[in-house]
Protein backbone atom coordinates (compact mmCIF):
# COMPACT_ATOMS: atom_id res chain seq x y z
CA GLY A 1 -7.04 6.41 17.48
CA PHE A 2 -6.00 5.08 13.89
CA LEU A 3 -8.79 4.08 11.46
CA GLU A 4 -6.89 0.29 10.06
CA ILE A 5 -7.70 -0.61 6.20
CA ARG A 6 -7.41 -4.21 6.32
CA LEU A 7 -6.75 -6.14 2.66
CA ASN A 8 -8.39 -9.36 3.54
CA ARG A 9 -8.36 -11.05 0.03
CA SER A 10 -5.27 -13.58 0.65
CA LYS A 11 -6.67 -16.57 -1.61
CA LYS A 12 -6.07 -13.62 -4.28
CA PHE A 13 -3.00 -12.41 -3.15
CA ASN A 14 -5.82 -9.04 -1.83
CA SER A 15 -5.66 -7.78 -5.44
CA LEU A 16 -8.61 -4.81 -5.53
CA ASP A 17 -11.78 -5.57 -7.12
CA THR A 18 -14.52 -3.57 -6.82
CA GLU A 19 -15.95 -3.99 -3.81
CA MET A 20 -12.79 -3.67 -1.83
CA LEU A 21 -11.74 -0.48 -3.38
CA ARG A 22 -15.59 0.99 -2.70
CA LEU A 23 -14.92 -0.54 0.72
CA ILE A 24 -11.55 1.88 1.11
CA ARG A 25 -13.11 4.83 -0.40
CA ASP A 26 -15.89 5.16 2.24
CA ALA A 27 -14.07 3.97 5.08
CA LEU A 28 -11.95 7.41 3.79
CA ASP A 29 -14.98 9.06 3.02
CA GLU A 30 -16.72 8.57 6.51
CA HIS A 31 -13.02 8.79 8.76
CA VAL A 32 -10.84 11.68 6.92
CA GLY A 33 -13.72 13.27 4.11
CA GLN A 34 -14.68 16.04 6.73
CA GLU A 35 -12.83 19.24 7.95
CA ALA A 36 -12.69 17.60 11.14
CA PRO A 37 -11.28 13.64 11.09
CA SER A 38 -12.72 10.82 13.54
CA CYS A 39 -9.31 9.38 13.51
CA GLN A 40 -5.91 10.73 14.60
CA GLY A 41 -4.54 8.77 10.60
CA ILE A 42 -4.76 5.53 8.48
CA LEU A 43 -3.17 2.42 9.18
CA LEU A 44 -2.82 0.57 6.19
CA THR A 45 -2.78 -3.38 6.90
CA SER A 46 -3.12 -6.69 5.22
CA VAL A 47 -4.18 -10.35 6.36
CA PRO A 48 -1.66 -13.05 6.98
CA GLY A 49 -0.60 -14.58 3.89
CA ARG A 50 1.75 -14.03 0.92
CA ALA A 51 1.02 -10.68 -0.07
CA PHE A 52 -0.14 -6.89 0.98
CA CYS A 53 -1.63 -6.47 -2.04
CA ALA A 54 -0.67 -7.64 -5.46
CA GLY A 55 -2.60 -4.72 -7.69
CA GLY A 56 -5.89 -5.03 -9.58
CA ASP A 57 -7.61 -8.40 -9.46
CA ILE A 58 -6.79 -8.64 -13.43
CA LYS A 59 -9.30 -12.04 -13.68
CA HIS A 60 -12.44 -9.76 -12.16
CA VAL A 61 -11.48 -6.50 -14.75
CA SER A 62 -11.46 -8.86 -17.75
CA SER A 63 -14.84 -9.95 -17.65
CA MET A 64 -16.15 -5.91 -17.84
CA GLY A 65 -17.44 -4.50 -20.95
CA ASN A 66 -15.31 -1.55 -21.66
CA ALA A 67 -17.45 1.17 -19.71
CA GLU A 68 -17.38 -0.85 -16.95
CA GLN A 69 -12.97 -1.05 -17.02
CA VAL A 70 -13.24 2.43 -17.02
CA GLU A 71 -15.21 2.73 -14.38
CA PHE A 72 -13.14 0.58 -12.48
CA LEU A 73 -9.90 2.66 -13.11
CA HIS A 74 -12.18 6.04 -12.32
CA LEU A 75 -12.37 4.18 -8.66
CA GLU A 76 -9.07 2.71 -8.45
CA TYR A 77 -8.05 6.02 -8.94
CA SER A 78 -9.71 8.13 -6.99
CA VAL A 79 -8.70 5.75 -3.58
CA HIS A 80 -5.01 6.44 -4.69
CA GLN A 81 -6.09 9.80 -4.88
CA ARG A 82 -7.57 10.02 -1.70
CA LEU A 83 -5.18 8.58 0.58
CA PHE A 84 -2.04 10.56 -1.26
CA GLU A 85 -4.29 13.78 0.04
CA THR A 86 -5.78 11.85 3.71
CA ALA A 87 -1.18 11.77 4.05
CA LEU A 88 -0.93 15.45 3.22
CA ARG A 89 -3.28 16.41 6.80
CA LEU A 90 -2.99 13.15 8.65
CA PRO A 91 0.12 10.27 9.44
CA VAL A 92 -0.75 7.52 6.87
CA VAL A 93 0.88 4.30 7.94
CA ALA A 94 1.49 1.16 5.81
CA VAL A 95 2.83 -2.09 6.67
CA ALA A 96 3.63 -4.27 3.63
CA ASP A 97 4.79 -7.76 4.42
CA GLY A 98 4.56 -9.46 1.15
CA ILE A 99 4.09 -8.73 -2.69
CA VAL A 100 3.71 -5.40 -3.47
CA MET A 101 2.81 -4.80 -6.68
CA GLY A 102 0.87 -2.63 -9.11
CA ALA A 103 -1.72 -0.52 -7.85
CA GLY A 104 -0.60 -2.53 -4.45
CA ALA A 105 2.61 -0.55 -4.62
CA GLY A 106 0.20 2.36 -5.31
CA LEU A 107 -1.97 2.36 -1.89
CA TRP A 108 2.00 2.05 0.24
CA MET A 109 3.47 4.73 -1.25
CA ALA A 110 0.62 6.73 -0.63
CA ALA A 111 1.57 6.16 2.80
CA ASN A 112 4.20 8.77 4.77
CA VAL A 113 5.46 5.69 7.29
CA ARG A 114 5.73 2.58 4.89
CA VAL A 115 6.86 -0.29 6.53
CA CYS A 116 8.32 -3.30 5.05
CA THR A 117 9.56 -6.98 5.95
CA ALA A 118 11.80 -9.34 4.99
CA ARG A 119 9.46 -10.94 2.83
CA THR A 120 8.41 -7.37 0.84
CA LEU A 121 8.63 -8.30 -2.72
CA PHE A 122 7.98 -4.63 -5.00
CA ALA A 123 7.51 -3.81 -8.24
CA MET A 124 5.39 -2.20 -10.93
CA PRO A 125 5.30 -5.16 -13.31
CA GLU A 126 2.83 -3.93 -15.83
CA ALA A 127 6.36 -1.90 -17.17
CA LYS A 128 7.69 -5.63 -18.19
CA ILE A 129 4.97 -5.92 -21.23
CA GLY A 130 5.33 -2.09 -22.08
CA LEU A 131 3.05 -0.22 -20.55
CA MET A 132 3.05 2.90 -18.61
CA PRO A 133 3.39 2.69 -14.92
CA ASP A 134 0.33 3.45 -13.17
CA ALA A 135 -1.77 3.69 -10.22
CA GLY A 136 -0.11 6.73 -8.81
CA ALA A 137 3.25 5.46 -9.73
CA LEU A 138 4.14 8.38 -11.81
CA HIS A 139 3.80 10.88 -9.26
CA PHE A 140 5.31 8.76 -6.21
CA LEU A 141 8.91 7.78 -8.96
CA ARG A 142 8.75 11.25 -9.70
CA THR A 143 8.53 13.71 -6.76
CA GLY A 144 10.96 12.87 -3.79
CA LYS A 145 10.57 9.24 -2.67
CA CYS A 146 13.56 8.08 -4.53
CA PRO A 147 16.24 9.43 -5.96
CA ALA A 148 15.08 10.70 -10.22
CA SER A 149 17.47 8.13 -11.57
CA VAL A 150 15.77 5.05 -9.71
CA GLY A 151 12.44 6.20 -10.43
CA LEU A 152 13.02 6.00 -14.04
CA TYR A 153 14.91 2.98 -13.96
CA LEU A 154 12.13 1.51 -12.49
CA ALA A 155 9.29 2.88 -14.70
CA ILE A 156 10.89 1.61 -17.57
CA THR A 157 12.11 -1.52 -16.15
CA GLY A 158 9.69 -2.94 -13.74
CA GLN A 159 12.84 -3.68 -11.54
CA ARG A 160 11.60 -5.94 -8.52
CA LEU A 161 13.10 -4.77 -5.03
CA GLU A 162 13.71 -6.31 -1.98
CA ALA A 163 13.60 -4.54 1.45
CA ALA A 164 17.11 -3.72 1.41
CA ASP A 165 16.58 -1.79 -2.24
CA LEU A 166 13.79 -0.27 -0.83
CA LEU A 167 15.33 1.40 2.45
CA HIS A 168 18.41 1.86 0.15
CA THR A 169 15.98 4.01 -2.36
CA GLY A 170 14.41 5.80 0.39
CA LEU A 171 11.07 3.89 -1.34
CA ALA A 172 10.43 2.09 2.19
CA THR A 173 10.92 4.54 5.62
CA HIS A 174 11.36 1.59 8.23
CA PHE A 175 12.12 -2.16 8.34
CA ILE A 176 11.35 -5.03 10.58
CA PRO A 177 12.17 -8.28 9.83
CA ASP A 178 8.80 -9.96 10.32
CA LEU A 179 5.43 -9.08 11.69
CA ALA A 180 4.74 -12.42 14.16
CA PRO A 181 6.83 -14.80 15.81
CA ASP A 182 5.07 -17.54 14.16
CA PRO A 183 6.07 -18.20 10.26
CA LYS A 184 3.11 -19.92 9.90
CA GLN A 185 1.37 -16.41 11.50
CA VAL A 186 2.89 -13.33 9.06
CA GLY A 187 1.34 -10.95 7.83
CA GLY A 188 0.47 -7.24 8.43
CA GLY A 189 -3.06 -8.00 9.88
CA SER A 190 -1.48 -9.61 13.21
CA GLY A 191 0.49 -9.01 16.22
CA ALA A 192 1.38 -6.55 18.92
CA LEU A 193 2.77 -4.72 16.40
CA VAL A 194 -0.35 -3.97 14.84
CA ALA A 195 -1.66 -3.15 17.48
CA ALA A 196 0.43 -0.98 18.47
CA LEU A 197 0.74 1.20 16.02
CA ALA A 198 -2.83 1.09 15.76
CA ALA A 199 -3.15 2.81 19.51
CA ALA A 200 0.21 5.38 18.72
CA SER A 201 0.09 9.15 18.41
CA PRO A 202 0.74 10.64 15.64
CA GLY A 203 5.05 11.07 15.07
CA ASP A 204 5.46 8.39 17.29
CA HIS A 205 5.34 5.16 14.51
CA GLY A 206 8.87 4.98 14.25
CA LEU A 207 9.49 4.95 18.71
CA VAL A 208 6.79 1.94 18.24
CA LEU A 209 8.65 -0.13 15.78
CA GLN A 210 11.94 0.40 17.37
CA ALA A 211 10.47 -1.06 20.35
CA HIS A 212 9.56 -4.32 18.23
CA GLY A 213 13.14 -4.78 16.01
CA GLY A 214 12.79 -2.56 13.57
CA THR A 215 14.97 -0.08 11.97
CA GLU A 216 14.36 3.10 10.26
CA GLY A 217 15.94 3.61 6.43
CA PRO A 218 18.78 5.82 5.72
């Protein structure tokens, strides 16, 4: 079946710290880093909360010295690279319910199947303070996952996108209104949908999403 990687720092909006990145890296290396992967694909989800992933943990990084910050960025970018490379070999499905920003957008955009919900809010906010979009953004904004003009606009402005925008631009491949019938239990890491996605055969995820009320982008 699929290996589920579940982001679980909900009080921190699932922002990425060193421990979380190492756990993701080690899971990828163990299960897909060999010639014969031990799983059929990767499923990226999050625990119930307001975010899929709000990006890197700025407070965590700001407490580091310069050398540690460089090591952190190297680790973060290596995780994104591993995910993008995995998606060339195996299906990678990412379910983003809530905030998807910065490095979190990099994780989500590495997937072949990118599911958004009515609560998804996507952006590369570093652009708003004059920084170059990172965490893989310069790759996924110019390599056909959205029109080149849209990628340029997002890279310059850091404009926030909701579900309809994500589907229209192609940044999301599928939409499902909600992931759980109880509004208090939203989040990519819960519910029958995630279990069905994890158990699905490669290529069947669109059918699974349709069976749960989802739709495919144009």
